[in-house]
Coordinates of C-alpha atoms in Angstrom, one line a residue:
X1 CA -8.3 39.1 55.8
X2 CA -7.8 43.0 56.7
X3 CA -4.2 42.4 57.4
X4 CA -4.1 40.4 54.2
X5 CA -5.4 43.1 51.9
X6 CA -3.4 45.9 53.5
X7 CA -0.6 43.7 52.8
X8 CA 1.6 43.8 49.9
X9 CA -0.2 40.5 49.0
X10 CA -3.2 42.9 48.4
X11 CA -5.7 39.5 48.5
X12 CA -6.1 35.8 49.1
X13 CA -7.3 34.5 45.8
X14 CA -8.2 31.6 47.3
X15 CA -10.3 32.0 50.5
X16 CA -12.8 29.1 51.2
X17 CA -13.7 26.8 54.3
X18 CA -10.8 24.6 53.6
X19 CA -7.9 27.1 54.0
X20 CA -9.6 28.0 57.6
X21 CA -7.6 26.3 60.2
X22 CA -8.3 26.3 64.0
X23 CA -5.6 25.9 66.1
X24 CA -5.6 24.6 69.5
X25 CA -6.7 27.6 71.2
X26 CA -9.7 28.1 69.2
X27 CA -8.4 30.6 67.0
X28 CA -9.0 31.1 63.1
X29 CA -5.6 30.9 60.9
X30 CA -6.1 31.4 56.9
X31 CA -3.7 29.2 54.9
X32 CA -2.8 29.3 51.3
X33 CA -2.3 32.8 50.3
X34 CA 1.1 34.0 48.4
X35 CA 1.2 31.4 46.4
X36 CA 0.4 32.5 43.1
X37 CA 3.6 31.7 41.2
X38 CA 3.5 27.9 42.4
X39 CA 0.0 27.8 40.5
X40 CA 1.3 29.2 37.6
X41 CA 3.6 26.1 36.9
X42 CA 0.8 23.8 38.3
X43 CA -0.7 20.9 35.3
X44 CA -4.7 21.4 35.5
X45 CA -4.8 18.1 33.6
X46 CA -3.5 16.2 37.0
X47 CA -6.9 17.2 38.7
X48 CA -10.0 15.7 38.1
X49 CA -12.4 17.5 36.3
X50 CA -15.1 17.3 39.4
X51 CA -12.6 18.7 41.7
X52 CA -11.0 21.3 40.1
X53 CA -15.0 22.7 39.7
X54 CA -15.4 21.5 43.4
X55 CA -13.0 24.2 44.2
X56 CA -13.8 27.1 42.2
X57 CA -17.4 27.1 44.3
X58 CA -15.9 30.0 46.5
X59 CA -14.2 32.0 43.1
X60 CA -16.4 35.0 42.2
X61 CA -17.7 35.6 38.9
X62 CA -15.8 37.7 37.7
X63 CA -12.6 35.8 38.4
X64 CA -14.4 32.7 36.5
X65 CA -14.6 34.6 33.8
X66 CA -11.1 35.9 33.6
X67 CA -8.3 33.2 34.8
X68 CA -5.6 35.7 34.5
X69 CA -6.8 37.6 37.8
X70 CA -8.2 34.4 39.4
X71 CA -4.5 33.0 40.7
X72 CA -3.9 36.1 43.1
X73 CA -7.7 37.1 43.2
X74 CA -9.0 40.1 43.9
X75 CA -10.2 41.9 47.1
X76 CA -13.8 42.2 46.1
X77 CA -13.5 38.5 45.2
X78 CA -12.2 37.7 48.1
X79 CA -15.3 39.4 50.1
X80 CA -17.6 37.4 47.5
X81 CA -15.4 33.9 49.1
X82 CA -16.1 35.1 52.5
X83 CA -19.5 35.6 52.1
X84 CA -19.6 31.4 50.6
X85 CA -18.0 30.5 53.8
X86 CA -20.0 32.6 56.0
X87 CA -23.0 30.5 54.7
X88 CA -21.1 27.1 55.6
X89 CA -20.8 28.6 59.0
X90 CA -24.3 29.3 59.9
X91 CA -26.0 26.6 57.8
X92 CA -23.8 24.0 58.3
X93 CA -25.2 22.4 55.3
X94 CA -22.3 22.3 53.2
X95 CA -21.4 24.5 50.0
X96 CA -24.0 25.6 47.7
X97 CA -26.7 23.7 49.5
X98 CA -30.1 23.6 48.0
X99 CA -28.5 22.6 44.2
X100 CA -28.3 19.1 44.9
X101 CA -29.9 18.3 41.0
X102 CA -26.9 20.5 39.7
X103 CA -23.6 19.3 39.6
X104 CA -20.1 21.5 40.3
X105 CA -19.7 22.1 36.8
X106 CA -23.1 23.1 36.4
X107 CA -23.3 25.5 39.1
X108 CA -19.9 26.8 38.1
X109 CA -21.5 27.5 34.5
X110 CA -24.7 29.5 36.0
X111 CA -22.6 31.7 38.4
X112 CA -20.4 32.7 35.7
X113 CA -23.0 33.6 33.1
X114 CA -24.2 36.1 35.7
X115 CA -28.1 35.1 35.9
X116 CA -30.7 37.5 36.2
X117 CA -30.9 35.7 39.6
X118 CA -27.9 34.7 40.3
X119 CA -27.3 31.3 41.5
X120 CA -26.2 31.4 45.0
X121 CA -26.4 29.4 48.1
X122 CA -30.4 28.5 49.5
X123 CA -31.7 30.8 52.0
X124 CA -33.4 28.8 54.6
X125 CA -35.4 30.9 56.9
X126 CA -37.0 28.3 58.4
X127 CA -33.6 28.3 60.6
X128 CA -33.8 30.1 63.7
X129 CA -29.9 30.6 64.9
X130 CA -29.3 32.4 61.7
X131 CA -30.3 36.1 62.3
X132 CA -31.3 38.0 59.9
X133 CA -28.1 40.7 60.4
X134 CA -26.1 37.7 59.1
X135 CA -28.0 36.8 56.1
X136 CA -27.9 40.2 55.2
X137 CA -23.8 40.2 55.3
X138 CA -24.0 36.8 53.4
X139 CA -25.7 38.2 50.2
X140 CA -24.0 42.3 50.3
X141 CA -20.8 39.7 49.9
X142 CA -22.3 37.6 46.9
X143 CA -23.7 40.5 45.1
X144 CA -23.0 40.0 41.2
X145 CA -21.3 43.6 41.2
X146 CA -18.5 43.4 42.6
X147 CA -18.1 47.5 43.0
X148 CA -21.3 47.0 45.6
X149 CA -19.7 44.2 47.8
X150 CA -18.7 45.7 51.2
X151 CA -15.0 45.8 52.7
X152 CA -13.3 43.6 55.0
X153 CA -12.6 47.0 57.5
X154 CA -16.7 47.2 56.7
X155 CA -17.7 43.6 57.6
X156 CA -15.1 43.4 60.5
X157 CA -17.1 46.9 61.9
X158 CA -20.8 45.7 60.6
X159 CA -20.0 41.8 62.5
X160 CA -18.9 43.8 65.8
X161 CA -21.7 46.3 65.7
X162 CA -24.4 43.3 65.5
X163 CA -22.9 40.7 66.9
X164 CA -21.3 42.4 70.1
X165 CA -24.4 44.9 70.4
X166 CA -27.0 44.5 68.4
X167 CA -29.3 41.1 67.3
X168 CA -26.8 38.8 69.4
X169 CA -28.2 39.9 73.0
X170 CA -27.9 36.5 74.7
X171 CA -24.6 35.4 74.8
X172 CA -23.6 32.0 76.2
X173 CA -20.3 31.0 77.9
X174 CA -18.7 29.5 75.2
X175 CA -19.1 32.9 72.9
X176 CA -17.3 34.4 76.3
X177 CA -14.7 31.2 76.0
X178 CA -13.9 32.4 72.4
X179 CA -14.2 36.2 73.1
X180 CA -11.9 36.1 75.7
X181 CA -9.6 34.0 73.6
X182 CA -9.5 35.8 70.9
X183 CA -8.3 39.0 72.9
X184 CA -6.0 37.0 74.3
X185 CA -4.3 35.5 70.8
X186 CA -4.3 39.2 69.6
X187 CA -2.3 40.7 72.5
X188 CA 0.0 37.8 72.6
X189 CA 0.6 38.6 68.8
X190 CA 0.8 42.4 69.6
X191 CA 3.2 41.2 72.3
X192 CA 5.3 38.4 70.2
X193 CA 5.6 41.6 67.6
X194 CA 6.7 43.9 69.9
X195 CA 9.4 41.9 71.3
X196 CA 10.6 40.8 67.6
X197 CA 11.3 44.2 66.5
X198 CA 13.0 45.2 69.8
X199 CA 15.0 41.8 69.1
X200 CA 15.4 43.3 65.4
X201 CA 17.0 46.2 66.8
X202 CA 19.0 44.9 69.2
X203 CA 20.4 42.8 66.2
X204 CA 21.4 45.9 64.1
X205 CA 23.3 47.0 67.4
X206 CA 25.2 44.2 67.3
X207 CA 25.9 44.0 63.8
X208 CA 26.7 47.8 63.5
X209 CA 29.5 46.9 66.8
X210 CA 30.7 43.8 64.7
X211 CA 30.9 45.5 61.5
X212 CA 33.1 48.1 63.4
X213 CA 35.7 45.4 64.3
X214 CA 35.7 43.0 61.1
X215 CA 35.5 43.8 57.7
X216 CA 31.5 43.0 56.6
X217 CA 32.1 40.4 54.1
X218 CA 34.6 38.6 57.4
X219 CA 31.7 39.0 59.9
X220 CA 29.1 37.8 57.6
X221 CA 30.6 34.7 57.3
X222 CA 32.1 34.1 60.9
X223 CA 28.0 34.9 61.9
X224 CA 26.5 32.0 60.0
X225 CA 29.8 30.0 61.7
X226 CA 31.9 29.4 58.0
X227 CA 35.4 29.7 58.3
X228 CA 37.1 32.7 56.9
X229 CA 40.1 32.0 54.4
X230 CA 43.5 34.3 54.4
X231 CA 43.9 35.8 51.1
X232 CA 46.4 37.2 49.2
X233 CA 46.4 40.7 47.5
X234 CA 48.5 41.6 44.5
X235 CA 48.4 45.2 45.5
X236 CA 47.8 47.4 48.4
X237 CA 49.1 50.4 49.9
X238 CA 49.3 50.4 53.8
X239 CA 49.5 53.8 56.2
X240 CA 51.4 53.6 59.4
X241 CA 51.5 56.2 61.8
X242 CA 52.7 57.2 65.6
X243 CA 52.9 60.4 67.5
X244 CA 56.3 62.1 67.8
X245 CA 57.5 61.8 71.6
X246 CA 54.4 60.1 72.8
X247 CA 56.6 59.0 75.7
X248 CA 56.9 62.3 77.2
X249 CA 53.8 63.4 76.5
X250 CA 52.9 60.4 78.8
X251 CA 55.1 61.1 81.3
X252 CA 53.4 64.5 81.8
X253 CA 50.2 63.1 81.7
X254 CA 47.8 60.5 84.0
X255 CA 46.8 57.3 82.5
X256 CA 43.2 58.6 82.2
X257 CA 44.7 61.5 80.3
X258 CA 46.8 59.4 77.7
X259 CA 43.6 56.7 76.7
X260 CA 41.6 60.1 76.2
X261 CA 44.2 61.7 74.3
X262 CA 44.4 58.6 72.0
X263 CA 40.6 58.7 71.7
X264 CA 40.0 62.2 70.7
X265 CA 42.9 61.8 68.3
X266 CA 41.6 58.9 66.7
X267 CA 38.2 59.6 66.7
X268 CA 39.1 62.5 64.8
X269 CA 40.9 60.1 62.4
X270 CA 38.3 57.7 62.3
X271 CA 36.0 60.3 60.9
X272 CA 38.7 61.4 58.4
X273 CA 39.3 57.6 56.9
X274 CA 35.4 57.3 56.8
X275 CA 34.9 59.3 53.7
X276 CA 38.0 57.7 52.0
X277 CA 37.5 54.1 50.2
X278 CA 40.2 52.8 53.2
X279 CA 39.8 50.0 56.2
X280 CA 41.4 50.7 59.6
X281 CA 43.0 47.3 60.7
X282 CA 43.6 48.5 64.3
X283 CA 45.8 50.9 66.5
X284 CA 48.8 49.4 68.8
X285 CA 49.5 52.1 71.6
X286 CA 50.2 55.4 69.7
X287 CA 50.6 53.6 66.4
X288 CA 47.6 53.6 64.0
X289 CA 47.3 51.1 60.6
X290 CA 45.3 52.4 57.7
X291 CA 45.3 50.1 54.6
X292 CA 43.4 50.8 51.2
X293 CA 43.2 47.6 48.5
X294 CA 42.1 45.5 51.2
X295 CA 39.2 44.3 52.3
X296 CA 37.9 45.2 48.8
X297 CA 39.9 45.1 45.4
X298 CA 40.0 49.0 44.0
X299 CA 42.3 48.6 40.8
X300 CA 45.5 51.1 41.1
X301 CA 43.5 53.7 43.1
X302 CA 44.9 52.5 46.6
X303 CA 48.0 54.1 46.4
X304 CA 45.9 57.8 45.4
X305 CA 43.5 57.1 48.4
X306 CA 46.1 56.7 51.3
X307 CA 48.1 59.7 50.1
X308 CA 45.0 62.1 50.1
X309 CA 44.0 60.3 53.8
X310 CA 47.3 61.2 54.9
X311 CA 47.3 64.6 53.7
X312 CA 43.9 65.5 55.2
X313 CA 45.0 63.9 58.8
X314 CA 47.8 65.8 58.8
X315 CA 45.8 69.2 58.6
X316 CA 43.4 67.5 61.2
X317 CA 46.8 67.5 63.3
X318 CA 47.6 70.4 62.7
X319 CA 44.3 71.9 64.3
X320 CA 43.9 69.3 67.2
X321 CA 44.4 70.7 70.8
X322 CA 45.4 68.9 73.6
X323 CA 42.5 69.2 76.1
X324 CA 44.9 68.8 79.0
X325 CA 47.8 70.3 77.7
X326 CA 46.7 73.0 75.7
X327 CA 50.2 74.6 74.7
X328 CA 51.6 71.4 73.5
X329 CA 52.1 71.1 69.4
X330 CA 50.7 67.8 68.6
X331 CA 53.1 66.3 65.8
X332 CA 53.0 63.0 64.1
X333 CA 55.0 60.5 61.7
X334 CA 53.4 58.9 58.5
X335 CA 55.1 56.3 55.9
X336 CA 53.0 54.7 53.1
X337 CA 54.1 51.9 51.3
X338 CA 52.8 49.8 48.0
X339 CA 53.0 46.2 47.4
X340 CA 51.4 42.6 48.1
X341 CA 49.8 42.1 51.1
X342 CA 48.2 39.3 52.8
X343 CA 45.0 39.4 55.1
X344 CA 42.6 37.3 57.3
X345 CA 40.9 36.7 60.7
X346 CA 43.0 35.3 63.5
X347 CA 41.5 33.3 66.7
X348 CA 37.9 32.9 67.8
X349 CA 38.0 34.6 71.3
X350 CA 38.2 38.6 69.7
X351 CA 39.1 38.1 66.5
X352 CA 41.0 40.7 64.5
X353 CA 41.2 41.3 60.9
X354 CA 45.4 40.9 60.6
X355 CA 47.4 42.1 57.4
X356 CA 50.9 40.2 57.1
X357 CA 53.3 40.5 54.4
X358 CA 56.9 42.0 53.7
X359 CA 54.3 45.2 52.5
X360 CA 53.1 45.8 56.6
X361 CA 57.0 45.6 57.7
X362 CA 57.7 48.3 55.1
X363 CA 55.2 50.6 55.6
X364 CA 56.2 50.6 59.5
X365 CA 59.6 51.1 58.4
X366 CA 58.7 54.3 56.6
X367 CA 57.2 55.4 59.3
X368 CA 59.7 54.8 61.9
X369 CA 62.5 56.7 59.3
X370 CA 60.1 59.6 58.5
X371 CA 60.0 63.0 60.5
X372 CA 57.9 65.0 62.5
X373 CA 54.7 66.2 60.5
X374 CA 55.8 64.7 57.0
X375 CA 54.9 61.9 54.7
X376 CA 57.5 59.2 54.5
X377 CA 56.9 57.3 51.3
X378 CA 58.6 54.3 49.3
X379 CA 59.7 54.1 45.9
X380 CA 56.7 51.7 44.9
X381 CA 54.6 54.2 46.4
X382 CA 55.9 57.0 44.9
X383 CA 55.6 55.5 41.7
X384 CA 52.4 54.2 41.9
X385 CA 51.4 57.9 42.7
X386 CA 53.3 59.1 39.4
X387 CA 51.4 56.8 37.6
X388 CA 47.9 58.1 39.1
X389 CA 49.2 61.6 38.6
X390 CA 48.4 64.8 40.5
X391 CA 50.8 64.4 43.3
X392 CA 54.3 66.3 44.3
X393 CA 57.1 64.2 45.8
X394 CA 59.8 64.9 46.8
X395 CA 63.5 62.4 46.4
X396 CA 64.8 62.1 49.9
X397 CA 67.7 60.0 48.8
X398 CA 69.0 56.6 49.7
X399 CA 68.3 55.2 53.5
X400 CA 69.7 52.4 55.0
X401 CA 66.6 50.7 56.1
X402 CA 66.6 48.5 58.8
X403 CA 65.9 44.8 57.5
X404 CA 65.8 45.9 54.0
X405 CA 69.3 47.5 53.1
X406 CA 69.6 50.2 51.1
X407 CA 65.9 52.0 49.8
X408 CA 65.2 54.7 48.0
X409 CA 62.7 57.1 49.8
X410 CA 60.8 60.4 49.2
X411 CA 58.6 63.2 50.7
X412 CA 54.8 63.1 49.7
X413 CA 55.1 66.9 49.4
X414 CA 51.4 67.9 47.8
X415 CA 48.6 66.8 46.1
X416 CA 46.4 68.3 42.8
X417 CA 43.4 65.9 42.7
X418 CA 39.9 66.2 43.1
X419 CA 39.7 70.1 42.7
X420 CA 41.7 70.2 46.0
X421 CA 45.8 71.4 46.3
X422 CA 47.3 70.2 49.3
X423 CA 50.8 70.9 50.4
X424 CA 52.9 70.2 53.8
X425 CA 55.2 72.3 54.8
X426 CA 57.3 71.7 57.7
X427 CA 54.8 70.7 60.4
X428 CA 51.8 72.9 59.0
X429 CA 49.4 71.8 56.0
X430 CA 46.9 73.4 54.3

């Protein structure tokens, strides 16, 4: 019950000797709390008048009084239940004992009007294992003002005060049995929580490493084991990129020295895409795939977004330094182009988030035709940008393009959006 009402349930509503469960290790569990929303739609005329009073013997009077509060209950109203129970336990002579002329209805009617001496549960002292400590507790519970009744963090501290050290001196093997038990249930809970939330955080590893390799709404749905269907984008605009004589830059370098080369470099990029509304599908050697459109639909905008990513990677190429090589001039090739694009997961064992399409081949064919430090864009591209507004190209003229004939081309040469201007100029940008 003190976990309950520091809860966001705030109280039981509906705490009598029925909802107390033991299980097989002796401990208390309290059932049917939470469920205030399933009472709201229940049909009071389906109960029989004797038992729906039957159960409102535990209800406080101020919740009889007001059925509006008495579906989630209060906490004081709760203590009042506790202390109704508390009598069944020690008595053992069943609820409201002593009112055997008075039916439920009756009694219900008497502890609502608030007596002048309220009608509560008989007080046998002729009883000897009831101590006097616990009768007590019984009627601070019951009191009519409900401001007076004690707390549960109260009772929980008054019950181990007088029970562990006071009026309880002689204790018998079973109270040990149960004791002892009852430590045990709490540490095994303390334990069983402890290991959930390291589970729980284990889980957000994983998920934060999956996310990193699938697009969310992909691993989502690979997670719960559905199967993820290709699907086809109207419009996309997809970045390709390589670095400009990567092979002698190998050859002048050790294997360790090219993967970390690769990683600085495209951590650095990976930074860059992060703050732009664009999905890195993967990198192949030197070559590094950048699309925008695609995972998520974002109108004409795609073709705006790649062009400022490229832009801004250039001038993080501009300022990268080998760490083994210091003197060498990093330099790089970019093409963008626009157009329908196809996407989905392919295999089980790794999968990767594939793009395929006529738009991919393009885009690697800009790139492949462009030059050193420059932005190599096609003519759906470049109009796509026009339509946006805000950027400078340049018309390269007609290239024969292999697989594709005859295209015309251009030079992303600047950009005015955002409050920033960007230019490139030969192999510097700014």
């Amino acid at each position: 019950m003190v976990y309950i009402h520091s809860s966001n349930l705030q109280s039981h509503g509906r705490l009598k000797s029925t909802n107390c469960l033991v299980d097989n290790r002796w401990v208390l569990k309290i059932t049917d709390y939470g469920i205030g929303k399933f009472l709201d739609n229940a049909d009071p005329n389906n109960i029989e008048e004797h038992q729906q009073y039957k159960s409102l013997l535990w209800t406080a009077p101020e919740l009889l009084g007001d059925p509006a509060r008495s579906y989630n209950g209060t906490k004081e109203g709760d203590v009042y239940s506790f202390g109704i129970v508390l009598h069944e336990i020690y008595y053992r002579m069943g609820t409201f004992p002593g009112k055997a002329n008075l039916t439920a209805k009756d009694i219900i009617a008497r502890v609502k009007n608030k007596e002048s001496t309220p009608c509560r549960p008989e007080i046998f002292n002729d009883v000897t294992d009831v101590q006097p400590a616990i009768v007590k507790l019984m009627q601070m519970c019951w009191l009519d003002n409900e401001l007076e009744r004690p707390s549960f963090n109260v009772i929980k501290t008054y019950l181990k005060k007088k029970v562990l050290q006071g009026d309880f001196k002689h204790t018998n093997i079973v109270d040990i049995i149960l004791n002892r038990l009852e430590k045990y249930a709490n540490n095994l809970e303390d334990l069983v929580e402890s290991r959930t939330q390291e589970l729980m955080i284990e889980k957000q590893k994983t998920d934060k490493l999956l996310y990193r390799m699938l697009p969310r709404t992909c691993a989502d749905k690979l997670k719960v084991g559905e199967v993820v269907q290709p699907e086809l984008f109207d419009s996309a605009t997809v970045y390709f990129s390589d670095i400009v004589g990567f092979t002698t830059l190998s050859s002048k370098s050790t294997p360790i020295q090219v993967v970390d080369l690769l990683n600085d470099l495209y951590t650095c990029f990976d930074a860059v895409i992060a703050t732009y509304d664009a999905y890195k599908v993967e990198t192949i050697g030197d070559a590094y795939l950048v699309v925008s459109g695609i995972p998520v639909k974002n109108g004409d905008n795609h073709a705006g977004i790649i062009a400022d990513m490229s832009l801004d990677l250039l001038e993080e190429v501009s300022k990268f330094k080998v760490k083994h090589l210091p003197n060498e001039v990093l330099k790089v090739r970019i093409g963008m182009h626009t157009g329908p694009c196809c996407a989905g997961v392919v295999g089980l064992s790794m999968p990767r988030y594939c793009l395929f399409g006529d738009t991919v081949n393009t885009a690697s064919r800009m790139e492949s035709n462009g030059e050193a430090n420059k932005i190599h864009i096609s003519e759906s591209a470049h109009l796509a940008l026009m339509n946006l507004g805000g950027y400078h190209n340049e018309y390269r003229g007609d290239m024969p393009i292999k697989g594709k004939g005859i295209m015309s081309t251009y030079w992303l040469t600047g950009s005015s959006t955002n409050g920033r201007t960007r230019k490139v100029r030969n192999d510097l940008t700014w």
